[in-house]
Short mmCIF file of C-alpha atoms and ligand atoms in Angstrom, two decimals:
data_model
loop_
_atom_site.label_atom_id
_atom_site.label_comp_id
_atom_site.label_asym_id
_atom_site.label_seq_id
_atom_site.Cartn_x
_atom_site.Cartn_y
_atom_site.Cartn_z
CA MET A 1 17.90 -10.08 21.14
CA GLU A 2 14.91 -11.91 20.63
CA LYS A 3 12.13 -10.08 18.67
CA LYS A 4 8.38 -10.05 20.25
CA ASN A 5 6.18 -12.63 18.86
CA LEU A 6 3.91 -10.49 16.54
CA ASP A 7 2.42 -11.16 13.21
CA TRP A 8 4.66 -8.70 11.31
CA ALA A 9 3.53 -9.39 8.27
CA ASN A 10 -0.25 -8.46 8.91
CA LEU A 11 0.08 -5.40 11.26
CA GLY A 12 -2.06 -2.37 10.06
CA PHE A 13 -1.07 1.08 11.31
CA GLY A 14 -1.96 1.22 14.96
CA TYR A 15 -0.54 1.92 18.46
CA MET A 16 0.73 -0.92 20.52
CA THR A 17 2.39 -0.17 23.72
CA ALA A 18 6.21 -1.05 23.40
CA ASP A 19 8.37 -1.27 26.74
CA TYR A 20 10.01 1.87 26.68
CA ARG A 21 9.81 5.70 25.76
CA TYR A 22 11.90 8.97 26.47
CA VAL A 23 10.63 11.38 28.47
CA SER A 24 11.97 15.32 29.21
CA ASN A 25 10.09 17.69 31.06
CA TYR A 26 10.99 21.31 30.77
CA LYS A 27 10.50 23.77 33.77
CA ASP A 28 12.28 26.77 35.14
CA GLY A 29 13.48 27.78 31.71
CA LYS A 30 15.35 24.61 31.20
CA TRP A 31 14.67 20.93 29.74
CA ASP A 32 15.91 18.31 32.61
CA ASP A 33 18.38 15.44 31.51
CA GLY A 34 15.77 13.27 29.96
CA GLU A 35 15.49 9.24 30.56
CA ILE A 36 14.01 5.93 29.16
CA THR A 37 10.99 4.98 31.31
CA THR A 38 8.28 1.95 31.30
CA ASP A 39 5.12 4.22 32.26
CA ALA A 40 3.25 4.99 28.99
CA ASN A 41 0.88 7.24 30.94
CA ILE A 42 0.89 11.13 31.39
CA VAL A 43 -0.88 12.25 34.80
CA LEU A 44 -1.58 15.89 33.90
CA ASN A 45 -3.87 18.42 35.88
CA GLU A 46 -7.24 19.03 34.15
CA CYS A 47 -6.27 22.81 33.23
CA ALA A 48 -3.03 21.53 31.48
CA CYS A 49 -2.54 23.98 28.38
CA VAL A 50 -2.68 21.01 25.95
CA PHE A 51 -6.19 20.02 27.21
CA GLN A 52 -7.30 23.86 27.18
CA TYR A 53 -5.59 25.47 24.28
CA SER A 54 -4.17 22.27 22.32
CA GLN A 55 -0.64 23.42 22.66
CA SER A 56 0.83 20.39 21.35
CA CYS A 57 2.86 19.26 18.44
CA PHE A 58 4.42 16.13 17.27
CA GLU A 59 6.50 14.22 14.54
CA GLY A 60 6.52 10.81 12.74
CA LEU A 61 9.99 9.06 11.64
CA LYS A 62 10.64 5.54 11.29
CA ALA A 63 13.35 2.75 12.13
CA TYR A 64 13.81 -0.15 9.65
CA THR A 65 15.99 -3.51 9.66
CA THR A 66 18.18 -3.02 6.68
CA GLU A 67 19.07 -6.28 4.52
CA ASP A 68 22.36 -6.82 6.62
CA GLY A 69 20.60 -6.90 9.81
CA HIS A 70 21.28 -3.20 11.05
CA ILE A 71 18.79 -0.81 12.74
CA VAL A 72 18.63 2.55 10.99
CA CYS A 73 16.72 5.80 11.00
CA PHE A 74 15.91 7.78 8.06
CA ARG A 75 16.89 11.45 8.46
CA PRO A 76 15.77 12.09 11.84
CA ASP A 77 17.94 15.13 12.07
CA LEU A 78 15.52 16.64 9.51
CA ASN A 79 12.47 15.81 12.26
CA ALA A 80 14.42 17.54 14.84
CA GLU A 81 14.72 20.58 12.73
CA ARG A 82 10.85 20.67 11.64
CA MET A 83 9.90 20.58 15.17
CA LYS A 84 12.13 23.21 16.32
CA GLU A 85 10.33 25.30 13.95
CA THR A 86 6.92 24.10 14.68
CA CYS A 87 7.78 24.87 18.47
CA GLU A 88 8.83 28.41 17.42
CA ARG A 89 5.51 29.02 16.05
CA LEU A 90 3.59 27.54 18.93
CA GLU A 91 5.37 29.40 21.21
CA MET A 92 6.65 26.18 22.85
CA PRO A 93 10.61 25.77 23.64
CA PRO A 94 12.45 24.00 21.04
CA PHE A 95 14.04 20.68 22.11
CA PRO A 96 17.50 20.71 20.93
CA VAL A 97 18.05 19.14 17.31
CA ASP A 98 21.25 17.06 18.77
CA ARG A 99 19.32 15.76 21.64
CA PHE A 100 16.14 14.80 19.53
CA VAL A 101 18.55 12.59 17.57
CA ASP A 102 20.09 11.27 20.62
CA ALA A 103 16.78 10.59 22.09
CA VAL A 104 15.27 8.94 19.12
CA GLU A 105 18.60 6.80 19.01
CA GLN A 106 18.16 5.84 22.79
CA VAL A 107 14.24 4.72 22.66
CA VAL A 108 14.78 2.64 19.36
CA LYS A 109 18.15 0.87 21.19
CA ALA A 110 15.70 0.24 24.47
CA ASN A 111 12.94 -1.24 22.20
CA GLU A 112 15.11 -3.11 19.91
CA ALA A 113 12.81 -6.23 20.26
CA TRP A 114 9.96 -4.40 18.49
CA VAL A 115 11.92 -3.20 15.44
CA PRO A 116 10.32 -5.33 13.09
CA PRO A 117 12.40 -7.76 10.98
CA TYR A 118 13.76 -7.07 7.50
CA GLY A 119 11.53 -8.17 4.61
CA SER A 120 8.53 -8.56 6.88
CA GLY A 121 7.00 -5.31 5.50
CA ALA A 122 6.82 -3.62 8.67
CA THR A 123 8.59 -0.99 10.31
CA LEU A 124 8.97 0.74 13.90
CA TYR A 125 7.01 4.05 13.71
CA ILE A 126 8.58 6.55 16.08
CA ARG A 127 6.41 9.30 17.31
CA PRO A 128 8.39 12.28 19.16
CA PHE A 129 5.68 15.20 20.48
CA MET A 130 5.78 17.76 23.01
CA ILE A 131 2.75 19.28 25.17
CA GLY A 132 2.05 22.45 27.09
CA SER A 133 1.63 20.67 30.72
CA ASN A 134 1.11 23.16 33.41
CA SER A 135 -2.30 24.77 33.95
CA VAL A 136 -3.00 27.79 31.86
CA ILE A 137 -6.62 29.63 31.92
CA GLY A 138 -5.95 32.95 30.31
CA VAL A 139 -5.11 32.37 26.68
CA LYS A 140 -1.27 32.28 26.68
CA PRO A 141 1.35 29.19 26.41
CA ALA A 142 2.48 27.28 29.00
CA ASP A 143 5.60 27.32 30.96
CA GLU A 144 5.95 23.80 31.66
CA TYR A 145 6.38 21.15 28.74
CA GLN A 146 6.78 17.42 28.47
CA PHE A 147 8.65 16.13 25.34
CA ARG A 148 8.56 12.46 24.70
CA ILE A 149 8.75 9.90 22.36
CA PHE A 150 7.19 6.37 21.94
CA VAL A 151 7.45 3.83 19.25
CA THR A 152 4.92 1.17 17.86
CA PRO A 153 5.60 -1.65 15.35
CA VAL A 154 3.33 -0.40 12.05
CA GLY A 155 2.45 -1.99 8.84
CA PRO A 156 0.85 0.06 5.92
CA TYR A 157 -0.91 3.22 6.72
CA PHE A 158 -3.77 2.58 4.14
CA LYS A 159 -5.52 -0.92 4.06
CA GLY A 160 -4.68 -2.73 1.05
CA GLY A 161 -0.62 -1.77 0.99
CA ALA A 162 -0.08 -0.90 -2.47
CA LYS A 163 -3.34 -0.74 -4.07
CA PRO A 164 -4.16 2.64 -5.29
CA LEU A 165 -6.58 5.13 -3.57
CA THR A 166 -9.79 6.79 -4.24
CA ILE A 167 -9.65 10.48 -3.01
CA ARG A 168 -11.72 13.04 -2.98
CA VAL A 169 -11.40 16.91 -3.24
CA SER A 170 -12.56 18.12 0.11
CA ASP A 171 -15.09 20.72 1.04
CA PHE A 172 -13.55 21.22 4.35
CA ASP A 173 -9.87 22.98 4.79
CA ARG A 174 -7.30 21.76 7.26
CA ALA A 175 -5.07 25.11 7.21
CA ALA A 176 -6.11 28.72 6.60
CA PRO A 177 -3.98 31.03 4.77
CA HIS A 178 -1.25 32.61 7.05
CA GLY A 179 -2.01 29.96 9.75
CA THR A 180 -0.52 26.85 10.81
CA GLY A 181 -0.17 24.09 7.76
CA HIS A 182 3.69 24.34 7.23
CA ILE A 183 4.05 22.99 10.92
CA LYS A 184 3.33 19.85 12.60
CA ALA A 185 0.70 21.05 14.81
CA GLY A 186 -1.71 18.82 16.66
CA LEU A 187 -4.32 21.42 15.54
CA ASN A 188 -3.96 20.83 12.15
CA TYR A 189 -5.16 17.24 12.93
CA ALA A 190 -8.24 18.33 14.89
CA MET A 191 -9.43 20.40 11.93
CA SER A 192 -9.28 17.20 9.41
CA LEU A 193 -11.06 14.63 11.79
CA HIS A 194 -14.67 15.76 10.43
CA ALA A 195 -13.37 15.83 6.81
CA ILE A 196 -11.61 12.16 7.14
CA VAL A 197 -14.61 10.88 8.87
CA ASP A 198 -16.63 12.12 6.28
CA ALA A 199 -14.42 11.10 3.28
CA HIS A 200 -14.56 7.31 4.95
CA ASN A 201 -18.27 7.63 5.24
CA ASN A 202 -18.58 8.34 1.73
CA GLY A 203 -16.32 5.51 0.58
CA PHE A 204 -13.02 7.68 -0.24
CA ASP A 205 -9.45 6.84 1.20
CA GLU A 206 -8.76 10.38 1.92
CA ASN A 207 -9.28 13.98 1.28
CA MET A 208 -7.12 16.10 -1.38
CA TYR A 209 -7.28 19.76 0.15
CA LEU A 210 -7.31 22.41 -1.84
CA ASP A 211 -5.38 25.96 -1.15
CA PRO A 212 -7.54 27.38 1.40
CA ALA A 213 -7.26 31.21 0.15
CA THR A 214 -8.72 30.65 -3.53
CA ARG A 215 -9.59 26.49 -3.64
CA THR A 216 -7.76 26.59 -7.11
CA LYS A 217 -4.72 24.90 -6.05
CA VAL A 218 -3.44 21.55 -4.79
CA GLU A 219 -2.21 21.34 -1.25
CA GLU A 220 -2.12 17.66 0.37
CA THR A 221 -3.94 15.29 2.14
CA GLY A 222 -4.55 15.02 5.74
CA GLY A 223 -1.22 13.06 6.45
CA ALA A 224 0.67 13.05 3.20
CA ASN A 225 2.26 15.56 0.41
CA PHE A 226 1.25 14.85 -3.23
CA VAL A 227 3.72 13.60 -6.08
CA PHE A 228 2.39 13.74 -9.80
CA ILE A 229 4.31 12.18 -12.85
CA THR A 230 3.45 13.89 -16.35
CA LYS A 231 2.41 12.24 -19.41
CA ASP A 232 6.04 13.25 -20.34
CA GLY A 233 7.61 11.70 -17.33
CA LYS A 234 8.20 14.64 -15.34
CA PHE A 235 8.11 14.64 -11.28
CA VAL A 236 5.99 17.45 -10.08
CA THR A 237 5.11 18.26 -6.26
CA PRO A 238 3.00 21.32 -5.04
CA LYS A 239 4.82 24.15 -3.20
CA SER A 240 2.66 26.06 -0.66
CA ASP A 241 3.31 28.06 2.57
CA SER A 242 0.36 26.04 3.89
CA ILE A 243 1.34 22.27 3.44
CA LEU A 244 3.69 20.82 5.57
CA PRO A 245 7.30 20.44 4.18
CA SER A 246 7.11 16.48 3.79
CA ILE A 247 10.90 14.85 4.38
CA THR A 248 9.56 11.92 2.27
CA ARG A 249 8.92 14.42 -0.69
CA ARG A 250 12.20 16.36 -0.25
CA SER A 251 13.82 13.10 -0.56
CA LEU A 252 11.92 12.02 -3.34
CA MET A 253 12.73 14.77 -5.38
CA VAL A 254 16.40 14.12 -4.81
CA VAL A 255 15.73 10.66 -5.84
CA ALA A 256 13.86 11.36 -8.77
CA GLU A 257 16.57 13.68 -10.01
CA LYS A 258 19.85 11.90 -9.06
CA TYR A 259 18.88 8.46 -9.28
CA LEU A 260 16.28 8.22 -11.45
CA GLY A 261 17.32 11.24 -13.70
CA MET A 262 13.76 12.95 -14.05
CA THR A 263 12.88 16.21 -14.07
CA VAL A 264 11.84 17.66 -10.98
CA GLU A 265 9.33 20.46 -10.82
CA HIS A 266 8.51 21.98 -7.39
CA ARG A 267 5.81 24.48 -8.02
CA GLU A 268 1.99 25.57 -7.61
CA VAL A 269 0.10 23.11 -9.11
CA ALA A 270 -3.24 24.37 -10.08
CA PHE A 271 -6.10 21.53 -9.54
CA GLU A 272 -6.67 22.25 -13.47
CA GLU A 273 -3.96 20.43 -14.78
CA VAL A 274 -4.55 17.31 -12.38
CA LYS A 275 -6.86 15.53 -14.93
CA ASP A 276 -3.52 15.83 -17.27
CA PHE A 277 -1.13 14.18 -15.01
CA ALA A 278 -0.53 10.07 -15.77
CA GLU A 279 0.39 8.69 -11.89
CA CYS A 280 -0.32 10.34 -8.77
CA GLY A 281 0.68 9.41 -5.10
CA LEU A 282 0.67 10.09 -1.42
CA CYS A 283 3.89 10.40 0.00
CA GLY A 284 4.91 10.56 3.58
CA THR A 285 6.59 8.67 6.36
CA ALA A 286 3.39 6.78 7.15
CA ALA A 287 2.08 6.55 3.77
CA VAL A 288 5.90 5.85 2.11
CA ILE A 289 4.54 6.49 -1.44
CA SER A 290 0.75 5.24 -1.67
CA PRO A 291 -0.62 5.32 -5.45
CA VAL A 292 -4.01 7.25 -6.36
CA GLY A 293 -5.80 5.87 -8.83
CA LYS A 294 -9.00 8.08 -8.81
CA ILE A 295 -9.94 11.20 -7.75
CA TYR A 296 -13.59 12.64 -7.25
CA ASP A 297 -14.38 16.00 -7.60
CA HIS A 298 -17.93 16.83 -7.06
CA GLY A 299 -19.73 14.35 -9.26
CA LYS A 300 -16.89 14.39 -11.82
CA GLU A 301 -13.96 11.89 -11.69
CA ILE A 302 -10.67 11.98 -12.65
CA CYS A 303 -9.29 8.24 -13.35
CA PHE A 304 -5.52 8.47 -13.91
CA PRO A 305 -4.36 5.74 -16.80
CA SER A 306 -2.13 4.05 -14.26
CA GLY A 307 -5.61 2.48 -13.13
CA MET A 308 -6.87 0.72 -9.92
CA ASP A 309 -4.85 -2.37 -9.94
CA GLU A 310 -1.19 -1.26 -9.45
CA MET A 311 1.00 1.14 -8.97
CA GLY A 312 1.87 3.28 -12.04
CA PRO A 313 5.75 2.89 -13.56
CA ASN A 314 7.45 5.90 -12.34
CA ILE A 315 5.70 5.72 -8.70
CA LYS A 316 6.96 2.21 -8.47
CA LYS A 317 10.33 3.30 -9.43
CA LEU A 318 10.26 5.92 -6.84
CA TYR A 319 8.75 3.66 -4.10
CA ASP A 320 11.50 0.95 -4.90
CA THR A 321 14.25 3.15 -4.74
CA LEU A 322 13.22 5.13 -1.85
CA THR A 323 12.88 1.91 0.31
CA GLY A 324 15.73 0.33 -1.45
CA ILE A 325 17.92 3.34 0.21
CA GLN A 326 15.90 2.97 3.96
CA MET A 327 16.45 -0.98 4.00
CA GLY A 328 19.98 -0.57 2.98
CA LYS A 329 19.77 -2.16 -0.39
CA LEU A 330 20.74 1.15 -2.36
CA GLU A 331 23.53 3.57 -1.40
CA ALA A 332 22.18 6.45 0.29
CA PRO A 333 23.05 10.06 0.07
CA GLU A 334 25.47 11.24 2.76
CA GLY A 335 23.98 11.69 6.16
CA TRP A 336 20.32 10.13 5.00
CA ILE A 337 20.80 7.22 7.07
CA LYS A 338 21.53 7.10 10.98
CA THR A 339 22.93 3.94 12.21
CA ILE A 340 21.29 3.11 15.20
CA LEU A 341 22.26 -0.74 16.11
N1 PLP B 401 1.70 16.14 5.31
C1 PLP B 401 1.13 15.88 6.52
C2 PLP B 401 -0.07 16.90 6.97
C3 PLP B 401 1.58 15.42 7.19
O1 PLP B 401 1.30 14.83 8.52
C4 PLP B 401 2.74 14.50 6.85
C5 PLP B 401 3.37 13.40 8.03
O2 PLP B 401 4.28 13.52 8.38
C6 PLP B 401 3.56 14.38 5.68
C7 PLP B 401 2.92 15.44 5.11
C8 PLP B 401 4.24 13.79 5.06
O3 PLP B 401 5.25 14.15 5.93
P1 PLP B 401 6.93 13.39 5.99
O4 PLP B 401 7.16 13.00 4.93
O5 PLP B 401 8.01 14.20 6.64
O6 PLP B 401 6.57 12.30 7.09
C1 COI B 402 3.60 10.60 9.56
O1 COI B 402 3.35 10.21 8.32
O2 COI B 402 4.71 10.53 10.23
C2 COI B 402 2.43 11.38 9.95
O3 COI B 402 2.15 12.06 10.94
C3 COI B 402 1.17 11.31 9.35
C4 COI B 402 -0.10 10.86 9.95
C5 COI B 402 -1.10 10.67 9.15
C6 COI B 402 -0.01 9.40 10.50
#
């Protein structure tokens, strides 16, 4: 298999039109058989529910080339299950979990030439998504849907790779109490667009959102969960009903405890505590684990002792262990790695 002639080591986190995508349509109460196609465009009626009422959701996972030359995916069953939960909350018909995993496999196999080589620093980002596709003008869910998966090779989500980030406490919320923060609905990201543009315009890499009800507890960023390390080496990560249950975060909790012997605390984290932590990172499929060096809070700065030059020692160990598992250098817990080729 000849790989595409790309400058793998210098890819950013962007979209490239790969050769193949997977498409299945839902009509008359059922999903069709689905197929791999070459057409990257979707033609829809102007009144499609996705355009009028934002009935859309998505997932994100990656395929990796391992040290011994296989192509693998990391826990695709958890993305399938999370999308099912998202669909239930958005009155969309879940795409069956086993078919989701099979479709991921089909689309990665078809795009083998686009999977970045081992050691390049790039990975294949896989984006499953679903939209309400028929026309709806009264406010109600669609009754026809499209489930689609495209792939695109990507480099680091944040420019500068492993350089510590500067983030700010946001004055905007991305989720509402009892809202949709815990699911992967497109509308949550629409909510965050103004906040991220404003953050970038002011020189910050990302926003730290606090809980929308009291603004006293740490939630997450626009695209990642938080991980903190205490001065005595404990792993602390926020628990909240309005944040996305990150698969990376859930995996890191296992890595921290079982591989690194750390004490793991998954609990509410008061913003007041943050100044006392030793290290901070953002975790997610796109973010992997990106270190945070500084948090700006309305004129005050929290500077982590790990500094602005490199990852703190514990975040580095977590990063090396997680990516070691994903790239086949370390043995993975049962069921975490799905070999595709
Ligand atoms: N939080 C938000 C808001 C996200 O968009 C993502 C990305 O998927 C995450 C957290 C991290 O989740 P995961 O580790 O499952 O990619
Ligand atoms: C992911 O990590 O897969 C996401 O969906 C986050 C997004 C900000 C790219």
